[in-house]
Amino acid sequence: MSQLRARTLSASEHGAFFELTAAAFLEEPHEDWRAAHREVFDPERAHGVFDGPELVGGGEHLSSRIALPGGADFPLAAVTSVGVRPGHRRRGVLTELMRAQLESLRGSDEPLAGLVSSEGGIYGRFGYGVSTRDGVLTVPRGAPFRSTVEVDPRPVRELDLARGEAFATELHRLLWTQRPGWLAHDANWRNRVRNQHAFQWGAGALRCATHPDGYVFYRPKPGWKPEGPEYGLRVVELVARTPAAYAALWRHLLDTDLVAQVTWPRAAVDEPLLAMLENPRSAELRVLDGLWLRPVDLDRVLAAQQYSAPCEVVLDVHDAFCPWNADRWLLRAGADGSAEVARTSSAPDLALDVSDLAAAYLGGTSLTTLAAAGRVVAHSPEALRAATRAFATERAPHCPRNF
Ligand SMILES: CC(C)(COP(=O)(O)OP(=O)(O)OC[C@H]1O[C@@H](n2cnc3c(N)ncnc32)[C@H](O)[C@@H]1OP(=O)(O)O)[C@@H](O)C(=O)NCCC(=O)NCCS
């Protein structure tokens, strides 16, 4: 009878871990990818699951930062490289990994874990919830703006990647905490932006265009037909300091010769572009799950974000995978947006799973919507209304990047 055992890895095990990940994702272990991954690999943040001496599963959590409502810059354990060797699946290897990983985060400096999931049905059982949504946004070339849209007339220029990355990182540093769900440009950002083999959708080399107040990274996807060119542009990251710079960057993309359409697979679901187009039906938006968050120490996570309205609500939280969170919690948010969270024996107002709190966190899905979906039980309609208002945010949370 095989015995699964999870433990952190040693530096010398990088090669085995990397090859396991590549095999799990049906990828070739490209050498440039291996070298890029070694740069961010921290063995103490990587777990392997062993069946006897054999490494059969693994995953790592990189050190990142996430913007929370109210502008807090909060540590995030960015879970990635999760994979189980084909032939060893559906025997609890991932479950063993998740348990080891979440237990290692408990009481640590990183009480919040997050990931971008390969498939949608995997992580809810481990207490992860959909905290941001990806808008798969497609706009045809040349789509005109409404006449009232101001386009910053200063030029958009293509830059080489090294200069583009330096400019982007500087601007991003000033802006990123303004949007709940955005992540800091950490050590893994360049690695991912440059080497997203699996996520290029057949698109070509990364390009960068900058404006004095913004930038966009994108990849052209070649396409030729007998009648002529039909390129696609895939946006990787677009950031602007002002609405007029945002408009200028979009015009740069939409007016590129040879191109049939521009797609941003990880746009915000409330992307302002949707309200700028003369013909709103010209854009297509498909909504998918984006960043999944997992509060590991629930009270610290709930107290870290700012709330939009005062509320005092008792949450009866179910958490089968991290039972230390399963309790009644009094969440008291003040008029200044700050909150205190403490265990309580008072009667509950709302009963919900920890993954539902993750879905409401950052202002993603409203608690009222979750109650309508049967996921939140409201013992008090007033408390549900108050909590819904408190968790709401001005803009939809957005996480434009994978990690
Ligand atoms: C997804 C993956 C990690 C699952 O590993 P595993 O060891 O087979 O998972 P477990 O045996 O621990 O399964 C735990 C539970 O999750 C379910 N599950 C596992 N993979 C699933 C999937 N892709 N979709 C839906 N449910 C899934 C199992 O059925 C099981 O359910 P149960 O608790 O109700 O019995 C593995 O299939 C894999 O490596 N896939 C390819 C790479 C990948 O997608 N990695 C995830 C990156 S985000």
Coordinates of N, CA and C in Angstrom, one line a residue, residues 66 129-134 180-182 269 288-293 358-359 361-362 364 396-400:
I66 N -0.7 41.9 -3.0 CA -1.9 42.1 -3.7 C -2.5 43.4 -3.1
G129 N -12.1 30.7 -3.4 CA -13.3 31.3 -4.0 C -12.8 32.2 -5.1
V130 N -13.7 32.5 -6.1 CA -13.4 33.3 -7.2 C -13.5 34.8 -6.7
S131 N -12.3 35.4 -6.6 CA -12.3 36.8 -6.0 C -12.3 37.9 -7.1
T132 N -11.7 37.5 -8.3 CA -11.7 38.5 -9.4 C -12.2 37.7 -10.6
R133 N -12.8 38.4 -11.6 CA -13.2 37.7 -12.8 C -12.4 38.2 -14.0
D134 N -12.1 37.3 -14.9 CA -11.4 37.8 -16.1 C -12.4 38.1 -17.2
P180 N -8.2 47.0 -6.5 CA -8.2 45.8 -5.8 C -8.0 44.6 -6.7
G181 N -7.1 43.7 -6.3 CA -6.8 42.5 -7.1 C -5.5 42.6 -7.9
W182 N -5.0 43.8 -8.2 CA -3.8 44.0 -8.9 C -2.6 43.5 -8.0
V269 N -13.8 43.2 -15.9 CA -15.1 43.0 -16.4 C -15.8 44.4 -16.6
L288 N -15.0 34.9 -17.2 CA -14.5 33.7 -16.6 C -13.9 34.0 -15.2
D289 N -13.7 32.9 -14.5 CA -13.0 33.1 -13.2 C -11.6 33.6 -13.4
G290 N -11.2 34.4 -12.4 CA -9.8 35.0 -12.5 C -9.0 34.5 -11.4
L291 N -8.7 35.4 -10.4 CA -7.9 35.1 -9.2 C -8.8 34.4 -8.2
W292 N -8.3 33.2 -7.7 CA -9.0 32.5 -6.6 C -8.2 32.8 -5.4
L293 N -8.9 33.3 -4.3 CA -8.2 33.6 -3.1 C -8.7 32.6 -2.0
A358 N -14.4 34.4 0.4 CA -13.3 34.7 -0.6 C -13.9 35.4 -1.8
A359 N -15.1 34.9 -2.2 CA -15.8 35.4 -3.4 C -16.3 36.9 -3.2
Y361 N -14.9 38.9 -0.9 CA -13.7 39.7 -0.6 C -13.2 40.5 -1.8
L362 N -12.7 41.6 -1.7 CA -12.3 42.5 -2.8 C -13.5 43.1 -3.5
G364 N -15.8 41.4 -5.1 CA -16.1 40.6 -6.3 C -17.5 40.3 -6.5
A396 N -14.9 46.9 -10.2 CA -14.8 45.5 -10.1 C -13.3 45.1 -9.8
P397 N -13.0 44.2 -8.9 CA -11.6 43.8 -8.7 C -11.1 43.1 -9.9
H398 N -9.8 43.2 -10.1 CA -9.2 42.8 -11.4 C -7.8 42.3 -11.1
C399 N -7.5 41.1 -11.7 CA -6.1 40.6 -11.6 C -5.6 40.3 -13.0
P400 N -4.9 41.2 -13.7 CA -4.6 41.0 -15.1 C -3.5 40.0 -15.4

